[in-house]
PDB file of N, CA, C and O in Angstrom:
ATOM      1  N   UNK A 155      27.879  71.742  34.028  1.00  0.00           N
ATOM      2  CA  UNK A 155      27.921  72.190  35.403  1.00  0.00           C
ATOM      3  C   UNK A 155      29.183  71.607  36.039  1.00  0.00           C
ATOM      4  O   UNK A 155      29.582  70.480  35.744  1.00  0.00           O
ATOM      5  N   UNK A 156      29.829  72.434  36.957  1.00  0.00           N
ATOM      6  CA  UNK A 156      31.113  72.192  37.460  1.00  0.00           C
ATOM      7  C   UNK A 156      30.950  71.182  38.467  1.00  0.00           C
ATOM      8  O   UNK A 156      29.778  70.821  38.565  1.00  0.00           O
ATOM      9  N   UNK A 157      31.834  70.551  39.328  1.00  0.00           N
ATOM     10  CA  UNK A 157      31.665  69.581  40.376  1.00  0.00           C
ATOM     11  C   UNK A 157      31.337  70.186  41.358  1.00  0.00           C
ATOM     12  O   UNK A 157      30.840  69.453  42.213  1.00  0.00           O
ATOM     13  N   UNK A 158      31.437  71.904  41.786  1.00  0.00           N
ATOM     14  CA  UNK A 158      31.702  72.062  42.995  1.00  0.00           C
ATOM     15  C   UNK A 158      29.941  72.645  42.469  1.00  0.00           C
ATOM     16  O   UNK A 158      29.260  72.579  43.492  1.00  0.00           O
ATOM     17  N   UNK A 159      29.304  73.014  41.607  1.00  0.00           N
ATOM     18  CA  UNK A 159      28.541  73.732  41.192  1.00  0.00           C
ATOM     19  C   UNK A 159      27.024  72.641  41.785  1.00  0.00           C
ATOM     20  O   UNK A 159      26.036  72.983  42.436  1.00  0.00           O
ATOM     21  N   UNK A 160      27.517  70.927  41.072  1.00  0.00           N
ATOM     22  CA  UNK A 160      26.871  70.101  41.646  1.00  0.00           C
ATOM     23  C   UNK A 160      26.564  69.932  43.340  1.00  0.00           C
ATOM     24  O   UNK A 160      25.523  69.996  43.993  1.00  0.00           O
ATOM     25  N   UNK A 161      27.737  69.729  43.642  1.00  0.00           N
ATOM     26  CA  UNK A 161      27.610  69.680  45.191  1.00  0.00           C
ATOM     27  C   UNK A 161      27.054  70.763  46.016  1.00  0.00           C
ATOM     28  O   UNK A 161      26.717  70.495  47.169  1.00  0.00           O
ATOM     29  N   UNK A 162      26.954  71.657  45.672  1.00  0.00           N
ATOM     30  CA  UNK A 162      26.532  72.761  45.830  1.00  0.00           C
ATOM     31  C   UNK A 162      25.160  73.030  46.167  1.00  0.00           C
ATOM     32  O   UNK A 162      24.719  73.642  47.140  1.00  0.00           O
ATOM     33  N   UNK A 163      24.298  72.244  44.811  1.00  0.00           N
ATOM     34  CA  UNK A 163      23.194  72.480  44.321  1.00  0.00           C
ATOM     35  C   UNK A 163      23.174  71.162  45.212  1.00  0.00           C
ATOM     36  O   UNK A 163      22.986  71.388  46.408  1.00  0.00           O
ATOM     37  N   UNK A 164      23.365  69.560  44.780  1.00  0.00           N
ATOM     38  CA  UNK A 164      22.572  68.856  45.775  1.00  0.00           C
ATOM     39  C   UNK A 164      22.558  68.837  47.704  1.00  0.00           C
ATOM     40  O   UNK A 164      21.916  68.162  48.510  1.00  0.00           O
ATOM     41  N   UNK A 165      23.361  69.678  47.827  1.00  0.00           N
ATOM     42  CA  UNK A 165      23.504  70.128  49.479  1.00  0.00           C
ATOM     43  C   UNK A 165      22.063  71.156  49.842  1.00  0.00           C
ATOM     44  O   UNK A 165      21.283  70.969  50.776  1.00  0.00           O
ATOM     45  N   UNK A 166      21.998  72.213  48.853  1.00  0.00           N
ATOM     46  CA  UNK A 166      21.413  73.317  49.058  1.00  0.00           C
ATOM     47  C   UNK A 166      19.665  72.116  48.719  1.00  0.00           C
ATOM     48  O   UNK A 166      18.518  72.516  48.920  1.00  0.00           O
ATOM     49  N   UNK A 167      19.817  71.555  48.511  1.00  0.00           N
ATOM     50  CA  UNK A 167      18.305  70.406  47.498  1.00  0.00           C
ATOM     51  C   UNK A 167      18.259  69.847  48.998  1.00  0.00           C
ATOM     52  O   UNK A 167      17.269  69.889  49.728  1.00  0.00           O
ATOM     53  N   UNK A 168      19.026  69.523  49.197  1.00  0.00           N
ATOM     54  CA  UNK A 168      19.166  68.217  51.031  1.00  0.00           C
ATOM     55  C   UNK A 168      19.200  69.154  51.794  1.00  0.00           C
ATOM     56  O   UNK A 168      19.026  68.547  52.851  1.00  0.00           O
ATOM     57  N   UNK A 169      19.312  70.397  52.121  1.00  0.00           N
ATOM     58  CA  UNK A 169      18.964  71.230  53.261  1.00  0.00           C
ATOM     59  C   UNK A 169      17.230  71.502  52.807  1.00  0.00           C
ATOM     60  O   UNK A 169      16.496  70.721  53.412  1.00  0.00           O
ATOM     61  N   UNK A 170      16.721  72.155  52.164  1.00  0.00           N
ATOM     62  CA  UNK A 170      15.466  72.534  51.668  1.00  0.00           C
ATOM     63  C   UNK A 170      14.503  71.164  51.939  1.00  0.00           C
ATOM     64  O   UNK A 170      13.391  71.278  52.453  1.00  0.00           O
ATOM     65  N   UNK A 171      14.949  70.123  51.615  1.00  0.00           N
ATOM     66  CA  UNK A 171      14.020  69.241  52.426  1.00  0.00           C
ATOM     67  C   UNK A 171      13.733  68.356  53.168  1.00  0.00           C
ATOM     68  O   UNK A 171      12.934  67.420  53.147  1.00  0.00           O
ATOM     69  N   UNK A 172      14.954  68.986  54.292  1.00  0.00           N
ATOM     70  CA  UNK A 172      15.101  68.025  55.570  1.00  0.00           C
ATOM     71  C   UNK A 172      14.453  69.441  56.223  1.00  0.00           C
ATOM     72  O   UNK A 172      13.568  69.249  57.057  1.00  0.00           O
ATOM     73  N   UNK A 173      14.838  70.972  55.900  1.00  0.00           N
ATOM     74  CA  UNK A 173      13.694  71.869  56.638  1.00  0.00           C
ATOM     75  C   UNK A 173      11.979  71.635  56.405  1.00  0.00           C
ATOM     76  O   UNK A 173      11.168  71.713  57.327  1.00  0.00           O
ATOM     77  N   UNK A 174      11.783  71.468  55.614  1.00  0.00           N
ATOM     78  CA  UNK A 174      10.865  71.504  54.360  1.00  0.00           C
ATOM     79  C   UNK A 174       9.814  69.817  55.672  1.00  0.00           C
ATOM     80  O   UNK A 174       8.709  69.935  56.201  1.00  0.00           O
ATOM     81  N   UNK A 175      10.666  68.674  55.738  1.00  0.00           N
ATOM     82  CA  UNK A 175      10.108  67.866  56.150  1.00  0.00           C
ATOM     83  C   UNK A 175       9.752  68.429  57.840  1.00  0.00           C
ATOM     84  O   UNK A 175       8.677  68.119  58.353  1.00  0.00           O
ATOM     85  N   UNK A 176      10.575  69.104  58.448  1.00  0.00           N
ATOM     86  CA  UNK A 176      10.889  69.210  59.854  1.00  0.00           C
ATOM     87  C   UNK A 176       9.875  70.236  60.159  1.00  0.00           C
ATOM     88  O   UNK A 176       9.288  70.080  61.229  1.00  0.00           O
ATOM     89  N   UNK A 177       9.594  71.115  59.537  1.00  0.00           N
ATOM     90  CA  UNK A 177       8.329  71.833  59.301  1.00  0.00           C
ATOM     91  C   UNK A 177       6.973  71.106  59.075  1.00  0.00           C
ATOM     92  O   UNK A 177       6.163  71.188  59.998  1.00  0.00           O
ATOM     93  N   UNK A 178       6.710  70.577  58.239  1.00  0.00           N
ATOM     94  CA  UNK A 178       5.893  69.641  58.204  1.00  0.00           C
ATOM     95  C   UNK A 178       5.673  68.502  60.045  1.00  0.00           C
ATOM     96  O   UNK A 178       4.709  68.460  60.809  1.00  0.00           O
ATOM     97  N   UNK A 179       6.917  67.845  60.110  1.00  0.00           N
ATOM     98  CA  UNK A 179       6.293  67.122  61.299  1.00  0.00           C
ATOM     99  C   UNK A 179       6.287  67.993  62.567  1.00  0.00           C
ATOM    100  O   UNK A 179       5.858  67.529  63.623  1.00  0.00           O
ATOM    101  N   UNK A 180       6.757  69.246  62.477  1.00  0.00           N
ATOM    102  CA  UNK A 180       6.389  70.013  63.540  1.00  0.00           C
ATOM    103  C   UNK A 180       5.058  70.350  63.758  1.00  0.00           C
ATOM    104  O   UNK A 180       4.543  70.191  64.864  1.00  0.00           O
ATOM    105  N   UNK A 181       4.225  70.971  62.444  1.00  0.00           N
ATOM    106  CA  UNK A 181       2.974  71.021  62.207  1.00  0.00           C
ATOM    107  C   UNK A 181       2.391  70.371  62.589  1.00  0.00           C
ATOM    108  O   UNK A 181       1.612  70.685  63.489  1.00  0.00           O
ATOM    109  N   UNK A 182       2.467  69.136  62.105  1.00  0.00           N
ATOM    110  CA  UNK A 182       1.494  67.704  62.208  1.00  0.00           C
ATOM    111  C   UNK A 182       1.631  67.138  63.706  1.00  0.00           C
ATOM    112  O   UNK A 182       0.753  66.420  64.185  1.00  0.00           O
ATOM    113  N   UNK A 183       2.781  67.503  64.411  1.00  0.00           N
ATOM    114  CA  UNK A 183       3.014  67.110  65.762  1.00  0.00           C
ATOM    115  C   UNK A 183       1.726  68.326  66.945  1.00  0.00           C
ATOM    116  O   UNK A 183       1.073  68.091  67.962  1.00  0.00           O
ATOM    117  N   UNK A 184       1.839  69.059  66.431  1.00  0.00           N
ATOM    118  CA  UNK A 184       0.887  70.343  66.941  1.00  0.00           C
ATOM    119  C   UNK A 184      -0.481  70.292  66.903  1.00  0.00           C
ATOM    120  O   UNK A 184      -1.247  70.556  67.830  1.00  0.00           O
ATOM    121  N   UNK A 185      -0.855  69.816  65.398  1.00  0.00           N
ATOM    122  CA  UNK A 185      -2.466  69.447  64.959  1.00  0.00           C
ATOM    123  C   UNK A 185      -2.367  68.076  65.971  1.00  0.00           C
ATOM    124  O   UNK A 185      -2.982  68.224  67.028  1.00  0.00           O
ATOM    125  N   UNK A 186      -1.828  67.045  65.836  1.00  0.00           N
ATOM    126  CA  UNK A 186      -1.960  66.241  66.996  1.00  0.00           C
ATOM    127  C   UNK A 186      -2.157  66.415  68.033  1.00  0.00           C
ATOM    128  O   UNK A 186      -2.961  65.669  68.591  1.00  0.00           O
ATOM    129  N   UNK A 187      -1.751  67.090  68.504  1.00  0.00           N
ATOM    130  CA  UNK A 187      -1.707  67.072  70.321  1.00  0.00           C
ATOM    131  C   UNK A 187      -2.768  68.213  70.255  1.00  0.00           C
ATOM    132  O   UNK A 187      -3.754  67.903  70.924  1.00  0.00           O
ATOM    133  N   UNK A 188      -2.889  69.534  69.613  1.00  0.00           N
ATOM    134  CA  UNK A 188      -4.543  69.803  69.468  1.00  0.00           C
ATOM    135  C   UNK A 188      -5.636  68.719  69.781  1.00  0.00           C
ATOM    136  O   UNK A 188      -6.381  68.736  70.760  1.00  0.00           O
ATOM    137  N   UNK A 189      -5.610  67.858  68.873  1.00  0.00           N
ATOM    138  CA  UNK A 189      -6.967  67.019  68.681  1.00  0.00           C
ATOM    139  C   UNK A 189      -7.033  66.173  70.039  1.00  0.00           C
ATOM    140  O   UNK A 189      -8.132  66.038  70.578  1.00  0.00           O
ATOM    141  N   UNK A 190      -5.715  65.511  70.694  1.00  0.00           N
ATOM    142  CA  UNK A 190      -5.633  64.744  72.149  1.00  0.00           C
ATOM    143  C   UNK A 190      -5.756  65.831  73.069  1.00  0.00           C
ATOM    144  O   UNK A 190      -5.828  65.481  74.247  1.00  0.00           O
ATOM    145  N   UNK A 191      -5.800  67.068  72.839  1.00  0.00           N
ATOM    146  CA  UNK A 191      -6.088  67.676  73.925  1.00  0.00           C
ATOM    147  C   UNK A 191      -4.368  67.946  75.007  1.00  0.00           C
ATOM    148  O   UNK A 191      -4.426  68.176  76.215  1.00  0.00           O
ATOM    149  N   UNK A 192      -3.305  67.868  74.402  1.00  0.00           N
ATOM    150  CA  UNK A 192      -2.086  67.448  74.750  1.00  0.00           C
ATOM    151  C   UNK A 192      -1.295  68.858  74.978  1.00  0.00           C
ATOM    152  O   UNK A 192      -1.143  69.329  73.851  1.00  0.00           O
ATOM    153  N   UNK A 193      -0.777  69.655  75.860  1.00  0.00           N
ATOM    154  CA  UNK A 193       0.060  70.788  75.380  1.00  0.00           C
ATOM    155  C   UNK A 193      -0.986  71.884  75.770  1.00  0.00           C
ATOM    156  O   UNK A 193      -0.458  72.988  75.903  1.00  0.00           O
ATOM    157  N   UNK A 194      -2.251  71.861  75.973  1.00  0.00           N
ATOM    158  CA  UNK A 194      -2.978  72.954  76.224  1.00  0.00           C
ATOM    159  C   UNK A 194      -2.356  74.214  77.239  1.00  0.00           C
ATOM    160  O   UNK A 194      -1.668  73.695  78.118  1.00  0.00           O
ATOM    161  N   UNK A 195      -2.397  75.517  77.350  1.00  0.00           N
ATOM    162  CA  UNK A 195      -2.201  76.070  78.361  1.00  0.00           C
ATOM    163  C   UNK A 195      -3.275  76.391  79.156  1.00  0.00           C
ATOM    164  O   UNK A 195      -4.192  77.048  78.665  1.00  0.00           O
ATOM    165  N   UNK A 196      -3.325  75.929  80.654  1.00  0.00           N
ATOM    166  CA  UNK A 196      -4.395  76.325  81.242  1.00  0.00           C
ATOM    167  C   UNK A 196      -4.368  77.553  81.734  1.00  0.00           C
ATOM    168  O   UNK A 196      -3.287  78.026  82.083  1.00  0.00           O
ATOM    169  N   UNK A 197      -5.818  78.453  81.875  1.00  0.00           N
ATOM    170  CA  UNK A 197      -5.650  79.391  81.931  1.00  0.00           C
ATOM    171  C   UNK A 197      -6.117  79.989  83.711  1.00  0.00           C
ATOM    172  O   UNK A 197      -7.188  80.020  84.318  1.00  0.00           O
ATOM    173  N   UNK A 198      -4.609  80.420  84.086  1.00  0.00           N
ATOM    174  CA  UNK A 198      -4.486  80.654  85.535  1.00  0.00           C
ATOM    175  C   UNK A 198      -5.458  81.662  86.145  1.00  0.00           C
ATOM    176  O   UNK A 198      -6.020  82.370  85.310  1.00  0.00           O
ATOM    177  N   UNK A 199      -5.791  81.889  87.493  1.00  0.00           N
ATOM    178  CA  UNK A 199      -6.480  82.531  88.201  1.00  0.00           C
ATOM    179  C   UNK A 199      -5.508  83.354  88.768  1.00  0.00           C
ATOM    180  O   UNK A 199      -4.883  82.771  89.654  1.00  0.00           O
ATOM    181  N   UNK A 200      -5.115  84.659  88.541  1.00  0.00           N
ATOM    182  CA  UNK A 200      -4.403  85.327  89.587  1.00  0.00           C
ATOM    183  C   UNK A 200      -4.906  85.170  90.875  1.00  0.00           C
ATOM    184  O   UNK A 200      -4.206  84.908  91.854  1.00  0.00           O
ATOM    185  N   UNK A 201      -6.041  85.318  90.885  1.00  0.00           N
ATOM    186  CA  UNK A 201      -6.386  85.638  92.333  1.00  0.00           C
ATOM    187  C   UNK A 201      -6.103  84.008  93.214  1.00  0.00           C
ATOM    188  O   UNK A 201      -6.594  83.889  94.337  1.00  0.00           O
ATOM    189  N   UNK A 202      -5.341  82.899  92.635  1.00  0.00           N
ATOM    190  CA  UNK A 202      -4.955  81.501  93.109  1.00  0.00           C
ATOM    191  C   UNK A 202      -4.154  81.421  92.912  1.00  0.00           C
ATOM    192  O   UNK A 202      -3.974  80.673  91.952  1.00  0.00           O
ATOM    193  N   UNK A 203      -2.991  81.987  93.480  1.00  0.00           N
ATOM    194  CA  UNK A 203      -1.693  81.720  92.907  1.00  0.00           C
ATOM    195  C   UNK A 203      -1.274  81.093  94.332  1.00  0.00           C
ATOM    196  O   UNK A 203      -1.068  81.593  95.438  1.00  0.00           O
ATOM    197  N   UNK A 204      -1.231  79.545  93.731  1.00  0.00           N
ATOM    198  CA  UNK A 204      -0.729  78.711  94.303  1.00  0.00           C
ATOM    199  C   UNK A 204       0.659  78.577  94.849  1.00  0.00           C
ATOM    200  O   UNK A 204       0.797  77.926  95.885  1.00  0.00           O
ATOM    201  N   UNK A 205       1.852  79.193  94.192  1.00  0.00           N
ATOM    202  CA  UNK A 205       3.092  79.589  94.635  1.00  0.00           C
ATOM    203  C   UNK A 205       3.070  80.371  95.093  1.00  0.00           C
ATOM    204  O   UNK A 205       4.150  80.911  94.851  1.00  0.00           O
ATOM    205  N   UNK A 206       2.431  81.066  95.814  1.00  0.00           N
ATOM    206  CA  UNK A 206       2.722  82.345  96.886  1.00  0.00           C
ATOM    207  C   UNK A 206       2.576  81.654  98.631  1.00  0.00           C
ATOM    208  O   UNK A 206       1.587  81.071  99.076  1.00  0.00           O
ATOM    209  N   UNK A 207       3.769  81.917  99.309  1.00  0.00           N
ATOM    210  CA  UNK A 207       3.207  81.678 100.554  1.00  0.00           C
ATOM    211  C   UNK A 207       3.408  82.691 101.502  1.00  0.00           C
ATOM    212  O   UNK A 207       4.254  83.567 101.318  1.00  0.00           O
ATOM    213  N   UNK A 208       2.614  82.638 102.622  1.00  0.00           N
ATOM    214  CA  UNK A 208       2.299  83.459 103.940  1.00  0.00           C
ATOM    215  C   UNK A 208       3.404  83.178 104.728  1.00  0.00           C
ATOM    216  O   UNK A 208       3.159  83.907 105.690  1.00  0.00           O
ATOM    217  N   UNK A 209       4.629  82.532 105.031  1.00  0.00           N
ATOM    218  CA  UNK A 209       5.210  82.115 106.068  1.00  0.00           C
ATOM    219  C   UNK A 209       6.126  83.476 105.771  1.00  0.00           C
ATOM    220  O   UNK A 209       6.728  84.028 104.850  1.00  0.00           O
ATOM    221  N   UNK A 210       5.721  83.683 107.618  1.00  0.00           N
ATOM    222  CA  UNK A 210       6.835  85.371 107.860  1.00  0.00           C
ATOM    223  C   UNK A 210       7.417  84.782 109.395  1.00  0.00           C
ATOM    224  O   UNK A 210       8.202  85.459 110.058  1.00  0.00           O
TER     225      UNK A 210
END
């Protein structure tokens, strides 16, 4: 295997699992804050929409 053939291959090896990890703690960051209850979207009342005002 050539030099550039190496570098090549261990770049393309070091991208695959720095995505590979970053995926992973994205996941695991998500199942977390699931379980704390963290990140939820609450689910709005149109009929309370608090940013609307009356001043005319």
């Amino acid at each position: 295997m050539s030099e550039v053939a190496t570098v090549v291959t261990g770049w393309g090896i070091t991208i695959f699992v720095i995505a590979t990890y970053s995926i992973w703690v994205v996941s695991r960051g998500k199942a977390i804050g699931q379980e704390l209850g963290i990140g939820e979207m609450e689910q709005l009342d149109p009929r309370k929409d608090a940013g609307a005002t009356t001043d005319l």
